[in-house]
Coordinates of C-alpha atoms and ligand atoms in Angstrom, one line a residue:
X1 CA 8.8 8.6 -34.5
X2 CA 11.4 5.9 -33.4
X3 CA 10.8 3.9 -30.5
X4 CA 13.2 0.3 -29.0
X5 CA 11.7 -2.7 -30.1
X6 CA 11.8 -5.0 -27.3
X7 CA 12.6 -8.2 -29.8
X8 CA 15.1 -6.4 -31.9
X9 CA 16.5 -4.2 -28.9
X10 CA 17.0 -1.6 -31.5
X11 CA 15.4 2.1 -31.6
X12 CA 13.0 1.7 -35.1
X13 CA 10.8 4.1 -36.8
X14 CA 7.3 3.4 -35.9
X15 CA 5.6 3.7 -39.7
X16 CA 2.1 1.9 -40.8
X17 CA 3.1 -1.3 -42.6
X18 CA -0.3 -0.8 -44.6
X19 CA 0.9 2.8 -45.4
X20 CA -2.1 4.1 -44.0
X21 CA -3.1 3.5 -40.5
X22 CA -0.6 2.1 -37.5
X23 CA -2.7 -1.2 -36.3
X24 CA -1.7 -2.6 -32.6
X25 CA -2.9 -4.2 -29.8
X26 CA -2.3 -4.0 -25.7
X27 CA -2.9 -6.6 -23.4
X28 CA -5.7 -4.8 -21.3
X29 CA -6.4 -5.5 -17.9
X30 CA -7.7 -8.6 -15.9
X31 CA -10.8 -7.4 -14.4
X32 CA -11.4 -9.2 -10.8
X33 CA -10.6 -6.3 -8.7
X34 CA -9.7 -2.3 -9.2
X35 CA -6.6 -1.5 -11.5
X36 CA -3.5 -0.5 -9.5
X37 CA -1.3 2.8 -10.6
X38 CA 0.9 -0.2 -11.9
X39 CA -1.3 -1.1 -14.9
X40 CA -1.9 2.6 -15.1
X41 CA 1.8 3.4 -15.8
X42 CA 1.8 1.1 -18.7
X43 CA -2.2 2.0 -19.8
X44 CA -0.8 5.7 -19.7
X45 CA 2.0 4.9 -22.0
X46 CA 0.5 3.6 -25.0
X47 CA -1.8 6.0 -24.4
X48 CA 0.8 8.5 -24.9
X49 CA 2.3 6.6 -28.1
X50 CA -1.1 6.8 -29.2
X51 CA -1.5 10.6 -28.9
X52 CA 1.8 11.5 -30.3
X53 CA 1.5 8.9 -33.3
X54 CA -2.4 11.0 -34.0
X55 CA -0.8 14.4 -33.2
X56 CA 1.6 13.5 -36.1
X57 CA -1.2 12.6 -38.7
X58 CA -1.0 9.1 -38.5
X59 CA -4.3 7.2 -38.3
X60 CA -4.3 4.8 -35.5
X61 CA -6.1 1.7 -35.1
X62 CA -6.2 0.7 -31.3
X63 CA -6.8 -3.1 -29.7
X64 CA -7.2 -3.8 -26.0
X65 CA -8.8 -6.4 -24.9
X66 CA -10.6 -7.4 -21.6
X67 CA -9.4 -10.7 -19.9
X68 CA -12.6 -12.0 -17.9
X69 CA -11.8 -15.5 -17.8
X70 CA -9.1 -16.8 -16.1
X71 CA -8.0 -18.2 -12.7
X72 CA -8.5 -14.8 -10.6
X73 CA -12.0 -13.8 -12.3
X74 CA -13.5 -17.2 -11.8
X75 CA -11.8 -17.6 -8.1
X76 CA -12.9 -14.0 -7.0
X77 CA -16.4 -14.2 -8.7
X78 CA -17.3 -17.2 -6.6
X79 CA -15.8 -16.2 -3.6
X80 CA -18.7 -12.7 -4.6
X81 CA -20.7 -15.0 -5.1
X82 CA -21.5 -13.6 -8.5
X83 CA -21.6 -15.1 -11.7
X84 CA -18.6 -14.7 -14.1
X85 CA -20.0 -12.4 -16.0
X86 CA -21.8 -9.9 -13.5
X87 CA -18.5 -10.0 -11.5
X88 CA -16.5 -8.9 -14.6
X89 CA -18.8 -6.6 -15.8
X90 CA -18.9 -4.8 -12.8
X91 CA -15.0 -4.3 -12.6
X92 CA -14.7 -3.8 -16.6
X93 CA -17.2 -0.6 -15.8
X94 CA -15.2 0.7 -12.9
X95 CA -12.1 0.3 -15.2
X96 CA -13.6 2.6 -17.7
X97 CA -14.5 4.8 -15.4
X98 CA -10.5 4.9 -14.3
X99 CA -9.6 5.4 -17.7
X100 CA -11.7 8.1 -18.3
X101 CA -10.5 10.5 -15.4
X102 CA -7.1 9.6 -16.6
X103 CA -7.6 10.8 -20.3
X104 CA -6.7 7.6 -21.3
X105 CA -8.1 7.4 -25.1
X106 CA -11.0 4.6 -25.1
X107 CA -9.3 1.6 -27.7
X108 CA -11.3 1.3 -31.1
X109 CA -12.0 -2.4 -30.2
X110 CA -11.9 -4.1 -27.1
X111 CA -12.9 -7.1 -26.7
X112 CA -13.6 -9.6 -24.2
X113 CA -12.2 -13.5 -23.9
X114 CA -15.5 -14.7 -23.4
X115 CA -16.9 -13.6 -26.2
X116 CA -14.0 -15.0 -28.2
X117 CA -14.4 -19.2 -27.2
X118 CA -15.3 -20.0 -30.7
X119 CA -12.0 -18.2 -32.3
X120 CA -10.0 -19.4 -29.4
X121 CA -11.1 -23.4 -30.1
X122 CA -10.4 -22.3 -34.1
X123 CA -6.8 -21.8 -33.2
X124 CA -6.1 -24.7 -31.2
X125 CA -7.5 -26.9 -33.6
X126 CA -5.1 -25.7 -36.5
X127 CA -2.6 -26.2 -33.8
X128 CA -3.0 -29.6 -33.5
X129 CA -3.8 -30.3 -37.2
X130 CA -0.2 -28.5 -38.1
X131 CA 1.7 -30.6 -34.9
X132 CA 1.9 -27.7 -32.6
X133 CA -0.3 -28.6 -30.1
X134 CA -1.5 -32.1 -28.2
X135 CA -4.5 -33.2 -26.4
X136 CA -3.5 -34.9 -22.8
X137 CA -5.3 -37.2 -20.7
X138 CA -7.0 -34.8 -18.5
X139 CA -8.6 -33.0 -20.9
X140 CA -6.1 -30.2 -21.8
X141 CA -4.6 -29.6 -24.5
X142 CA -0.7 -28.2 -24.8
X143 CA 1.3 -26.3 -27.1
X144 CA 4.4 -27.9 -28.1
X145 CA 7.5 -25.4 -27.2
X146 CA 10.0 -27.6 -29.3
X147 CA 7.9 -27.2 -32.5
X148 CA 8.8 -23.5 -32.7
X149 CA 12.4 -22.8 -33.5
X150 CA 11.6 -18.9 -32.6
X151 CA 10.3 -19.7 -29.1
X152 CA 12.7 -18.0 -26.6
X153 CA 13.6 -15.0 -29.3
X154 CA 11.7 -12.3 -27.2
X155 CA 12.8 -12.8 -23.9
X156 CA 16.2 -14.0 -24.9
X157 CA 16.2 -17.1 -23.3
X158 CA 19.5 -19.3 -22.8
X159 CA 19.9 -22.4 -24.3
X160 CA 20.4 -23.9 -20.7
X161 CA 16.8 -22.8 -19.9
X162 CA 15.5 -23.9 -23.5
X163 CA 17.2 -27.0 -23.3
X164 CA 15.5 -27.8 -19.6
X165 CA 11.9 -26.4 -21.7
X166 CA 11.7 -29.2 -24.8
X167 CA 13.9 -31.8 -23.7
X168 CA 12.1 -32.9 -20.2
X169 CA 9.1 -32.7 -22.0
X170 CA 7.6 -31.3 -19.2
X171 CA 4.2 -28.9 -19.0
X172 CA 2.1 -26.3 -17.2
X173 CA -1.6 -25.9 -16.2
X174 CA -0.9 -22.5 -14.8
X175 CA -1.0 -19.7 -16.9
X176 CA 1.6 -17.7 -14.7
X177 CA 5.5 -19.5 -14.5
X178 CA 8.6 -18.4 -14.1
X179 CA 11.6 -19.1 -17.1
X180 CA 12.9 -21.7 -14.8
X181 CA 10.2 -24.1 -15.0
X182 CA 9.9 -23.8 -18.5
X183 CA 7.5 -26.0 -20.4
X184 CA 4.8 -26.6 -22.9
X185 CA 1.8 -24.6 -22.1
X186 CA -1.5 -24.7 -22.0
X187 CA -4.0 -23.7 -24.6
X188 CA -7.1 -25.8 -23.4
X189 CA -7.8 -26.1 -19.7
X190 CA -9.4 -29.6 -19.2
X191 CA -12.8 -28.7 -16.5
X192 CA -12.3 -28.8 -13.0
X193 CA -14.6 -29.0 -10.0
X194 CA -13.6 -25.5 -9.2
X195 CA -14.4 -23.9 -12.1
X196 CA -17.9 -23.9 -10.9
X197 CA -20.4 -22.7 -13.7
X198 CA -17.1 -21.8 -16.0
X199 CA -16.7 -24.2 -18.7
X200 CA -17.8 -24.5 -22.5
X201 CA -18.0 -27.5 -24.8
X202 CA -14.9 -27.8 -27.3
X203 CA -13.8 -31.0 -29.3
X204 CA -11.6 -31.8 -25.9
X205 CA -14.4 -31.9 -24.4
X206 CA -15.8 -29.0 -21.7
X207 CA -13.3 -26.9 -20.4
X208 CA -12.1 -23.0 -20.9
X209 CA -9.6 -21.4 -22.9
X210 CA -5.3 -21.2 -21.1
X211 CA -4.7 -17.5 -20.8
X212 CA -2.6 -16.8 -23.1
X213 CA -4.7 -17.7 -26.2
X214 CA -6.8 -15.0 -26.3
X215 CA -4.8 -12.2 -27.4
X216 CA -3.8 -14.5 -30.4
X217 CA -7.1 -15.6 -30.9
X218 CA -8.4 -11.3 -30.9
X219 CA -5.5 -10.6 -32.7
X220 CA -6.7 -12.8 -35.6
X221 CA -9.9 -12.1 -35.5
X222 CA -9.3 -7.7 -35.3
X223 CA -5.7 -7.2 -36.9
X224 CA -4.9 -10.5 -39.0
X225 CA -1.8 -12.0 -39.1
X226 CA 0.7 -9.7 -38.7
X227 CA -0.1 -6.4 -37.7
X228 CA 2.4 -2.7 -36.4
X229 CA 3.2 -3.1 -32.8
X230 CA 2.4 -4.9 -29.6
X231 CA 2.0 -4.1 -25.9
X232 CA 2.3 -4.5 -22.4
X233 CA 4.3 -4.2 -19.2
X234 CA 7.5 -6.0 -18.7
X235 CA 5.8 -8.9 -16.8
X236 CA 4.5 -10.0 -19.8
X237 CA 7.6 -10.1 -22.3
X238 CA 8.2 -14.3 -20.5
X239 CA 5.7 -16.0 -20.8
X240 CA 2.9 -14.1 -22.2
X241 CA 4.1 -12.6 -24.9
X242 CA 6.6 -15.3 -26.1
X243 CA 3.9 -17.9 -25.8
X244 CA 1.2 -15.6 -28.2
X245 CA 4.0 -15.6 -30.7
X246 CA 4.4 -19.4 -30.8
X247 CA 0.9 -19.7 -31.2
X248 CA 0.3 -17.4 -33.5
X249 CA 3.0 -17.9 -35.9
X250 CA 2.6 -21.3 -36.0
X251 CA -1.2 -21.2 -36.7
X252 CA -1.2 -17.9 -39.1
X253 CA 2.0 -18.0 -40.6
X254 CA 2.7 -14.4 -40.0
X255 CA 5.0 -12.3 -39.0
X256 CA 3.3 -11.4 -36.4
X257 CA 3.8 -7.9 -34.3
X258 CA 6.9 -5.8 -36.0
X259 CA 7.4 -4.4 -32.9
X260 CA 7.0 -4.8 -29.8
X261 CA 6.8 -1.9 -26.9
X262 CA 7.6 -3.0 -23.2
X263 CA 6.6 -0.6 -19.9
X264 CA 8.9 -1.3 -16.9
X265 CA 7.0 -1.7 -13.6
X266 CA 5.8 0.8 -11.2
X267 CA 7.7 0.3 -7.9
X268 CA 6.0 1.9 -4.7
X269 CA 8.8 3.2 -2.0
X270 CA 11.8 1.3 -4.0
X271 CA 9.7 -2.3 -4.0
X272 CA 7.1 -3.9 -5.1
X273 CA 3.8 -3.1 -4.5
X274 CA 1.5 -5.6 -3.2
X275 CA -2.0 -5.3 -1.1
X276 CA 0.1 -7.2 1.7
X277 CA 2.5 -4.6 2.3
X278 CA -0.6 -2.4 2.4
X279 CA 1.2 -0.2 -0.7
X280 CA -1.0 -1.0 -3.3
X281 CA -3.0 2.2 -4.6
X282 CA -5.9 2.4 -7.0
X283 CA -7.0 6.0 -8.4
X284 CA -9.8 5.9 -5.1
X285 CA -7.1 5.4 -2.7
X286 CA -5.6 8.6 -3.9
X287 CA -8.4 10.8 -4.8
X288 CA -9.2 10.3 -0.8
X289 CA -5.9 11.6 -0.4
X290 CA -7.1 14.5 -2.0
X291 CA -5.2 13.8 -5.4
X292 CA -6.3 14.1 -8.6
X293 CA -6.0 11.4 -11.5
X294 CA -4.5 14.4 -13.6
X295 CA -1.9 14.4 -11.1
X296 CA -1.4 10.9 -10.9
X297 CA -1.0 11.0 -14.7
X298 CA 1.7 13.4 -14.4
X299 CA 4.0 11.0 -12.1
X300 CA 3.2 8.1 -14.2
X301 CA 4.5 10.0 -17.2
X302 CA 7.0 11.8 -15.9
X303 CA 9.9 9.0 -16.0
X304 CA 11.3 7.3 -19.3
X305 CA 9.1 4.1 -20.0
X306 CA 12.3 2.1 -20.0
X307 CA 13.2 2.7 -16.3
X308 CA 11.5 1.8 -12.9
X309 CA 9.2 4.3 -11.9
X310 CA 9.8 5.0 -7.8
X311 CA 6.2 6.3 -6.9
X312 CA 5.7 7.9 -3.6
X313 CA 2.6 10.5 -2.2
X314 CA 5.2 13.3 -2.3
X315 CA 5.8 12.7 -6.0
X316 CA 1.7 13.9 -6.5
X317 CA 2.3 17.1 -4.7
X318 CA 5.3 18.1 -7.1
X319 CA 3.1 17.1 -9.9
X320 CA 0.4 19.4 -8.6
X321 CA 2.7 22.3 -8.5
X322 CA 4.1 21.2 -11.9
X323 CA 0.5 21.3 -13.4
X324 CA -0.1 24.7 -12.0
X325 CA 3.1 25.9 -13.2
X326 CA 2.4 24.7 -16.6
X327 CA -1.5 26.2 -16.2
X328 CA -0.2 29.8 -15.3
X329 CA 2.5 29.7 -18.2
X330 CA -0.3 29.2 -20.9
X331 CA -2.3 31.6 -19.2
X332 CA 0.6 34.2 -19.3
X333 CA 1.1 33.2 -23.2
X334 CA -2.8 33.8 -24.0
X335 CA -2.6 37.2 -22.2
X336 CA -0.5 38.6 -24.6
X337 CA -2.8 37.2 -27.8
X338 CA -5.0 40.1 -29.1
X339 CA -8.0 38.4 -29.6
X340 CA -8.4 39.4 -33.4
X341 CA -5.3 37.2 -33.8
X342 CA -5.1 34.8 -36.7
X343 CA -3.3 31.6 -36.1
X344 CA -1.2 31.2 -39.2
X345 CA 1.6 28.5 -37.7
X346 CA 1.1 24.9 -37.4
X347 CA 4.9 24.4 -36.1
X348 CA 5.9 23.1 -32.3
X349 CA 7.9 27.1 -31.8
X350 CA 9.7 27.0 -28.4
X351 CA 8.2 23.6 -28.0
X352 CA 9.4 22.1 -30.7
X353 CA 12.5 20.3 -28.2
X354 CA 9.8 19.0 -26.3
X355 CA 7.6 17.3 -29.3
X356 CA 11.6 16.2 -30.2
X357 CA 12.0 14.5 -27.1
X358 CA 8.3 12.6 -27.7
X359 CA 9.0 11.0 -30.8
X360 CA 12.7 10.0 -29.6
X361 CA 11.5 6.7 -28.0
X362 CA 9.3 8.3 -25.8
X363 CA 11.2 10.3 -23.4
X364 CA 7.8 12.1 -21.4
X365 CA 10.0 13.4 -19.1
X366 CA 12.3 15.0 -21.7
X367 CA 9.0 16.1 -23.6
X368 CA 8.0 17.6 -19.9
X369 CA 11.5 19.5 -18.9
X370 CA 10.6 21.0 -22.9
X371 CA 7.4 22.5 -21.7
X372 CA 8.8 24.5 -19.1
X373 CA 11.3 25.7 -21.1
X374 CA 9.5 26.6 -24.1
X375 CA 7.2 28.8 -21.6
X376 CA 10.4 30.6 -20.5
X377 CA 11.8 31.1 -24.1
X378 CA 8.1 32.1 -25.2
X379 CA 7.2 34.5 -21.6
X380 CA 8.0 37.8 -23.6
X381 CA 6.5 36.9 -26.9
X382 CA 3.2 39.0 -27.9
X383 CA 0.2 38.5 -30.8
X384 CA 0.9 36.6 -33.4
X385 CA 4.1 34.7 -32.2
X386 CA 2.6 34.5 -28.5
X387 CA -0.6 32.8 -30.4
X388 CA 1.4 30.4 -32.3
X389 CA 3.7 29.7 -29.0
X390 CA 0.6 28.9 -27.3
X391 CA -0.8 26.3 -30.6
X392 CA 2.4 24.6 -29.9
X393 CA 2.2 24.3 -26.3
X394 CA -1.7 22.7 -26.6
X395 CA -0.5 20.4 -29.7
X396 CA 1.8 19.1 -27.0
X397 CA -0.7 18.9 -24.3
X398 CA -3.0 17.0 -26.2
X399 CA -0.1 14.5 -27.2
X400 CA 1.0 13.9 -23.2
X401 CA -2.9 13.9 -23.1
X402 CA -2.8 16.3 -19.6
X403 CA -5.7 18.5 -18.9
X404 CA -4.7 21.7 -16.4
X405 CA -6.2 23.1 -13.6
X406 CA -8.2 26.2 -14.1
X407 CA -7.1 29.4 -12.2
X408 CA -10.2 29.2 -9.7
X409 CA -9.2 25.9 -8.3
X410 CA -5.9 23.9 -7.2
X411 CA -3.9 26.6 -9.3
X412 CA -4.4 29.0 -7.0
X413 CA -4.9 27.1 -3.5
X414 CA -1.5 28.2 -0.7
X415 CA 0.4 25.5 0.2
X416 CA -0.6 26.1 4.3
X417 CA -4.4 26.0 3.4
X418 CA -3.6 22.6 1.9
X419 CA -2.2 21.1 4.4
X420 CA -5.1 22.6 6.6
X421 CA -6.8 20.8 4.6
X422 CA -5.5 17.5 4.1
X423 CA -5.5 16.9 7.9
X424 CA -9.0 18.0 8.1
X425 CA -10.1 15.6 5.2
X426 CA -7.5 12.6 7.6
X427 CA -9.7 13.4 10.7
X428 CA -12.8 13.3 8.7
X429 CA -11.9 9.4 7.8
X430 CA -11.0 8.3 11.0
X431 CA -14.5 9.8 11.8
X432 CA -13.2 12.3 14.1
X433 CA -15.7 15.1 13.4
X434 CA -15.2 17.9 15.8
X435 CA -11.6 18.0 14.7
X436 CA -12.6 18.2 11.3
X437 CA -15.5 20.4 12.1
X438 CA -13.0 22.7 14.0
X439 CA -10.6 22.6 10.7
X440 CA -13.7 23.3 8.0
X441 CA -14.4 26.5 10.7
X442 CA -10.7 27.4 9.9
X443 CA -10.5 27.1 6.9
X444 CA -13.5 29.5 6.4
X445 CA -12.2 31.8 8.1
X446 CA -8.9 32.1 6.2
X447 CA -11.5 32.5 3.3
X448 CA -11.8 28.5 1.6
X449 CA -14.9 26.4 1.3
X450 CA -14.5 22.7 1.5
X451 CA -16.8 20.1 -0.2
X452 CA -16.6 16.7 0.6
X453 CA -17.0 14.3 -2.2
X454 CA -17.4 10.0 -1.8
X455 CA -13.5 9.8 -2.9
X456 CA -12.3 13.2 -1.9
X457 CA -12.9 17.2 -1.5
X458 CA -12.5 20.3 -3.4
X459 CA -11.4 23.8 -2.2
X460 CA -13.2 26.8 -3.3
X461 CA -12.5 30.1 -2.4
X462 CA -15.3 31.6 -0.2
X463 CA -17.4 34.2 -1.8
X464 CA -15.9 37.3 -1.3
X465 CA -13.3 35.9 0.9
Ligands
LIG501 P1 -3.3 -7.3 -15.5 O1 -4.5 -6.6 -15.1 O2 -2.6 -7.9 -14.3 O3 -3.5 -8.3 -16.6 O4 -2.2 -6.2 -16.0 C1 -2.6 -5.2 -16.9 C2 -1.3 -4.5 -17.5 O5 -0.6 -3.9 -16.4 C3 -0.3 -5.4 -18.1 O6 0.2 -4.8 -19.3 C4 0.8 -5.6 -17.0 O7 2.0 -5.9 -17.6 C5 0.8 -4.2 -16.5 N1 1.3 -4.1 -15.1 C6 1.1 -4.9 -14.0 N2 1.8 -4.5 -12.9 C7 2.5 -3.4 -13.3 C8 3.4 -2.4 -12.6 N3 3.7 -2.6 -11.3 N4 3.9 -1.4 -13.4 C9 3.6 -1.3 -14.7 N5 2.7 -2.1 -15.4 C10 2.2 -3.1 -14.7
LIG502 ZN1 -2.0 -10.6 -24.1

């Protein structure tokens, strides 16, 4: 499989560096609040690098950690007026929960900041030993940006803005900055009032670990010093990532990640999605929409990782037909399997394109037109061929990681009883129930059940109707 290296900007073959199993690591999610579809897009995509790596043969190894100490988990905790760890508990559980109805692959190891001080103080301290890093006055300690030659390789940073960076001497106690206020960085946050209950003892004395530490100091601890490929959206290539190679190559000596994979952001309507332009959506927000994370999976992968992903709620409904497309072409293909039929093939067939497009840096949408037309070419194929055909189409299924819809349920539901629906399940929210009494009584008698869930409904058709 080849996939562009964000550091090398190069397409490279993606091969375990120990020969046997490919070892990497994603930044996982901050949990003070619900994920967004954002996160998803890029939680879905090395999910999908995952799955096609395992569909190959190659034995993966799979890091993602849980960041539940920072600015926004200690801020939003208190304001809950929960401790740290309740708080983030609470949200890591609803993540998982998220990640589950996505088929999102749970990571071999994932582990949390917290639980990682001691490695985390381990690190700085070979920092400072070795030069990199310096203890201030207020506690904190900073990593030195001019004692790495490398720093600025990732993102490609211009000598203008690394010149500003090491010769003002300047530094940051924020974890989040922008390239133009380039500066050292922190590594030991010095404790303040507001971090309430939020601080452990260190040889700076008490305090709590800078963000970006902790994937180094996980790294270390799960994958050693240099390890197959890193992860995360493109938010993170400046300064996030750049900052976890200066640490780490300057504590560990390693080469650190051989490559690194970078998801470009989910845009909602053309911008930015933010909860004060009310377009922020989480898998709830959705499923009360009546979508299903299946479908939601389908729109996240079907655009190339590299470009901006435009989502909007019509985008769900295409992926809905798309599913059912793809659900009645496999059933067609297993109609025409005798059932005495040995499976003798372990070959992609008419979807061998599609697998093609997969391991050419990832083009889903590439691997997703393939489907469609390996159903076509395979439509008049019968027993054995039609049996291999249909291997080749699950192989791939289990590699985009999709599920489909079975023939009882969305499959088969007409677009006009849908809609009947949808505004029944809008008046039933804004709690207008003889409306959406007088739409369940329609419904029925066009022949569909509805059930109403917490985050949603489902459509059955009525017995006998
Ligand atoms: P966070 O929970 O903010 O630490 O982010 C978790 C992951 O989601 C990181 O890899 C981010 O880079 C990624 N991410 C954040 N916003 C978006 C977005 N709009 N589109 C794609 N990925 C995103
Ligand atoms: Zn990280």
């Amino acid at each position: 499989m080849r996939l562009f290296d964000t550091l090398s900007r190069t397409d490279r073959d993606l091969r375990p560096t120990d020969g046997s199993t490919y070892r990497f690591y994603c930044c996982g999610p901050t949990v003070y609040g619900p994920a967004h579809i954002g996160n998803f897009r890029t939680f879905v995509l090395q999910d999908v690098l995952r799955r096609t790596l395992e569909t190959s043969g190659t034995r993966t190894l799979h890091v993602r950690n849980i960041t539940d100490v920072d600015d926004k988990t200690i801020r939003d905790s208190q304001k809950a007026g929960q401790s740290l760890t309740a708080f983030t508990t609470g949200w890591t559980e609803k993540f998982h929960a998220d990640c589950e109805k996505l088929g999102l692959l749970p990571p071999h190891i994932e582990p949390g900041a917290v639980e990682h001080i001691p490695q985390q103080i381990a690190m700085i301290q070979t920092l400072v030993e070795k030069g990199n890093a310096y203890a201030s006055d207020d506690g904190s300690v900073y990593f030195k940006i001019s004692s790495f030659p490398g720093y600025g390789r990732l993102s490609r940073l211009d000598q203008r803005e690394l010149d500003i960076g090491k010769t003002q001497n300047t530094r940051s106690n924020s974890d989040e900055y922008e390239k133009d206020s380039l500066s050292d960085f922190v590594l030991w946050k010095g404790r303040k009032p507001e971090d309430g209950d939020n601080f452990w003892p260190s040889p700076w004395g008490e305090g709590r670990p800078g963000w970006h530490l902790e994937c180094s100091a996980m790294i270390r601890e799960y994958l050693g010093d240099s390890f197959d490929l890193h992860s995360g959206g493109v938010d993170l290539v400046f300064p996030h990532h750049e900052n976890e190679i200066a640490q780490s190559e300057c504590a560990c000596g390693g080469h650190f990640a051989a490559h690194w994979f970078h998801i470009t952001h989910l845009l909602v309507d053309g911008g930015k999605m933010s909860k004060s332009l009310g377009n922020l959506y989480t898998l709830e927000d959705l499923a009360a929409r009546g979508h299903s994370a299946m479908e939601v999976r389908y729109v996240l992968i079907g655009a190339h990782y590299r470009k901006p992903l435009n989502f909007t709620l019509d985008s769900l409904s295409a992926a809905r037909e798309a599913l059912a497309k793809l659900a009645k072409g496999a059933r067609h293909l297993a109609s025409k399997i005798d059932p005495d039929t040995r499976l003798t093939s372990a070959d992609f067939g008419p979807f061998q394109a599609a697998w093609d497009s997969l391991n050419d840096d990832l083009n889903t949408p590439g691997a997703l037109g393939g489907m469609f037309t390996g159903l076509r070419e395979a439509a008049n194929l019968t027993g054995s061929q039609a049996a291999a055909a249909l291997a080749g189409f699950n192989r791939l299924l289990r590699a985009l990681g999709l599920t489909l819809p079975q023939e009882s349920t969305a499959a088969a539901i007409p677009d006009t009883i849908r809609a009947l629906a949808e505004t029944r399940w809008q008046a039933r929210l804004a709690k207008n129930w003889a409306e959406s009494d007088i739409l369940r009584a329609e419904l029925a008698a066009q022949g569909w059940l509805v059930k109403d869930g917490k985050d949603g409904y489902t459509l059955e058709p009525a017995a006998n109707g």
